[in-house]
């Protein structure tokens, strides 16, 4: 639905730090030292702790912390056959000090085939444990586009578009299943939009013969197709600039992709605004008057806790572009887009979630 009036003033993007016991158990499962039955009990415990953490923090809406995923896109890779989990091209992440890490992405190598629901287990278990409103996260088709490599994938799909048509169909099928199960809040994660706002990455697309603006329009079309028509369901888009072990891969304001606000059918935009890499609030003037903006002002990349006064000042500044009644607050991204997690502690994470809820109550009541 567009123009949601849902009072979610404090939100969370998705992933939370994985407990050490869960990381160890996943490694043991892959090595055959733990049975699937035993592993599921350990996963369940981690989800229950994630729910308690968010509810105790006072957040208006919660997720399962993506505890059942090895990465934020794991629901697609593990539920749909056809991917080589670590065989894709590597993407460099960096921090302000210039330290880099290279992350190996999946790659499609066979025609995709449905194994199971991507998020059905996540949602039904979360719904049964939570006392507050819940949401589920899915990756955008545009993010999945990064998992197509002509040199590796052509035998499965002759073109990227043919592959993406299947991805869109699977995402639509998943949304329909989530709605059937009672889900009323679906978030689409689209960090690949960052490649279309970063000046250097945009230049790279041009050099390779692609028009970044045409790519933006194609991505919006795919996202709108996934949303479909589901009255009473809130669809949100999360855009960040990369998040892996406190590192990023893109910089720049939202101006080059502001058409996403104008042309997509999302009712809610969760936007990264935790530092100077994010640009200013000016592009928010393009957000239609019936949509909401969730300001990701609290960083998940660094342990320092933002002050109440600082957050209130920044919300007031944003309110010059989008009325206060259409704003909300969240962390800037997940705390653990991959199993390793960002360079913050569980105590840092708890304090930041509490700060989000605290400031939201102070600002909106």
CSV table of N, CA and C in Angstrom, one decimal, residues 70-86 105-108 112-113 115-116 118 139 144 147 163:
chain,number,residue,atom,x,y,z
A,70,UNK,N,23.3,-16.8,6.3
A,70,UNK,CA,24.7,-16.6,6.4
A,70,UNK,C,25.1,-15.2,5.9
A,71,UNK,N,24.2,-14.5,5.2
A,71,UNK,CA,24.4,-13.2,4.7
A,71,UNK,C,23.0,-12.6,4.4
A,72,UNK,N,22.9,-11.3,4.2
A,72,UNK,CA,21.6,-10.7,4.1
A,72,UNK,C,20.9,-11.3,2.9
A,73,UNK,N,21.6,-11.8,1.9
A,73,UNK,CA,21.0,-12.4,0.7
A,73,UNK,C,20.9,-13.9,0.8
A,74,UNK,N,21.2,-14.5,1.9
A,74,UNK,CA,21.3,-15.9,2.0
A,74,UNK,C,19.9,-16.6,1.8
A,75,UNK,N,18.8,-15.9,2.1
A,75,UNK,CA,17.5,-16.5,1.8
A,75,UNK,C,17.3,-16.9,0.4
A,76,UNK,N,17.9,-16.1,-0.5
A,76,UNK,CA,17.7,-16.4,-2.0
A,76,UNK,C,18.7,-17.6,-2.3
A,77,UNK,N,19.9,-17.5,-1.9
A,77,UNK,CA,20.9,-18.5,-2.3
A,77,UNK,C,20.7,-19.9,-1.8
A,78,UNK,N,20.1,-19.9,-0.6
A,78,UNK,CA,19.9,-21.2,0.0
A,78,UNK,C,18.6,-21.8,-0.2
A,79,UNK,N,17.6,-21.0,-0.7
A,79,UNK,CA,16.3,-21.5,-0.9
A,79,UNK,C,16.0,-21.8,-2.4
A,80,UNK,N,16.8,-21.2,-3.3
A,80,UNK,CA,16.6,-21.4,-4.7
A,80,UNK,C,17.9,-22.0,-5.3
A,81,UNK,N,17.7,-23.2,-5.9
A,81,UNK,CA,18.9,-23.9,-6.5
A,81,UNK,C,19.3,-23.2,-7.7
A,82,UNK,N,20.6,-23.3,-8.0
A,82,UNK,CA,21.2,-22.8,-9.2
A,82,UNK,C,22.4,-21.9,-9.0
A,83,UNK,N,22.7,-21.6,-7.8
A,83,UNK,CA,23.8,-20.7,-7.5
A,83,UNK,C,25.1,-21.4,-7.0
A,84,UNK,N,26.2,-20.9,-7.4
A,84,UNK,CA,27.5,-21.3,-6.7
A,84,UNK,C,27.7,-20.3,-5.6
A,85,UNK,N,27.7,-20.7,-4.4
A,85,UNK,CA,27.6,-19.8,-3.2
A,85,UNK,C,28.8,-18.8,-3.2
A,86,UNK,N,30.0,-19.2,-3.6
A,86,UNK,CA,31.2,-18.3,-3.4
A,86,UNK,C,31.9,-18.2,-4.7
A,105,UNK,N,31.1,-13.0,-4.0
A,105,UNK,CA,29.7,-13.1,-4.1
A,105,UNK,C,29.3,-14.4,-4.8
A,106,UNK,N,28.0,-14.8,-4.7
A,106,UNK,CA,27.5,-15.9,-5.4
A,106,UNK,C,27.4,-15.7,-6.9
A,107,UNK,N,27.2,-16.7,-7.6
A,107,UNK,CA,27.0,-16.6,-9.1
A,107,UNK,C,26.1,-17.6,-9.5
A,108,UNK,N,25.2,-17.3,-10.5
A,108,UNK,CA,24.2,-18.2,-11.0
A,108,UNK,C,24.9,-19.1,-12.0
A,112,UNK,N,17.5,-21.5,-12.4
A,112,UNK,CA,17.0,-21.4,-11.0
A,112,UNK,C,15.9,-22.4,-10.8
A,113,UNK,N,15.8,-23.0,-9.7
A,113,UNK,CA,14.7,-23.9,-9.3
A,113,UNK,C,14.3,-23.7,-7.9
A,115,UNK,N,13.4,-24.5,-4.3
A,115,UNK,CA,13.6,-25.5,-3.3
A,115,UNK,C,12.5,-25.4,-2.2
A,116,UNK,N,12.4,-24.2,-1.6
A,116,UNK,CA,11.5,-23.9,-0.5
A,116,UNK,C,11.2,-22.4,-0.4
A,118,UNK,N,11.6,-18.8,0.7
A,118,UNK,CA,12.8,-18.1,1.2
A,118,UNK,C,12.7,-17.7,2.6
A,139,UNK,N,15.9,-9.4,-0.7
A,139,UNK,CA,16.8,-8.6,-1.6
A,139,UNK,C,16.1,-8.2,-2.9
A,144,UNK,N,20.3,-9.0,-6.9
A,144,UNK,CA,20.5,-10.4,-7.5
A,144,UNK,C,21.2,-10.3,-8.9
A,147,UNK,N,24.8,-11.2,-9.3
A,147,UNK,CA,25.1,-12.6,-9.2
A,147,UNK,C,25.1,-13.3,-10.6
A,163,UNK,N,17.7,-14.1,-16.8
A,163,UNK,CA,17.9,-14.5,-15.4
A,163,UNK,C,17.1,-13.7,-14.4
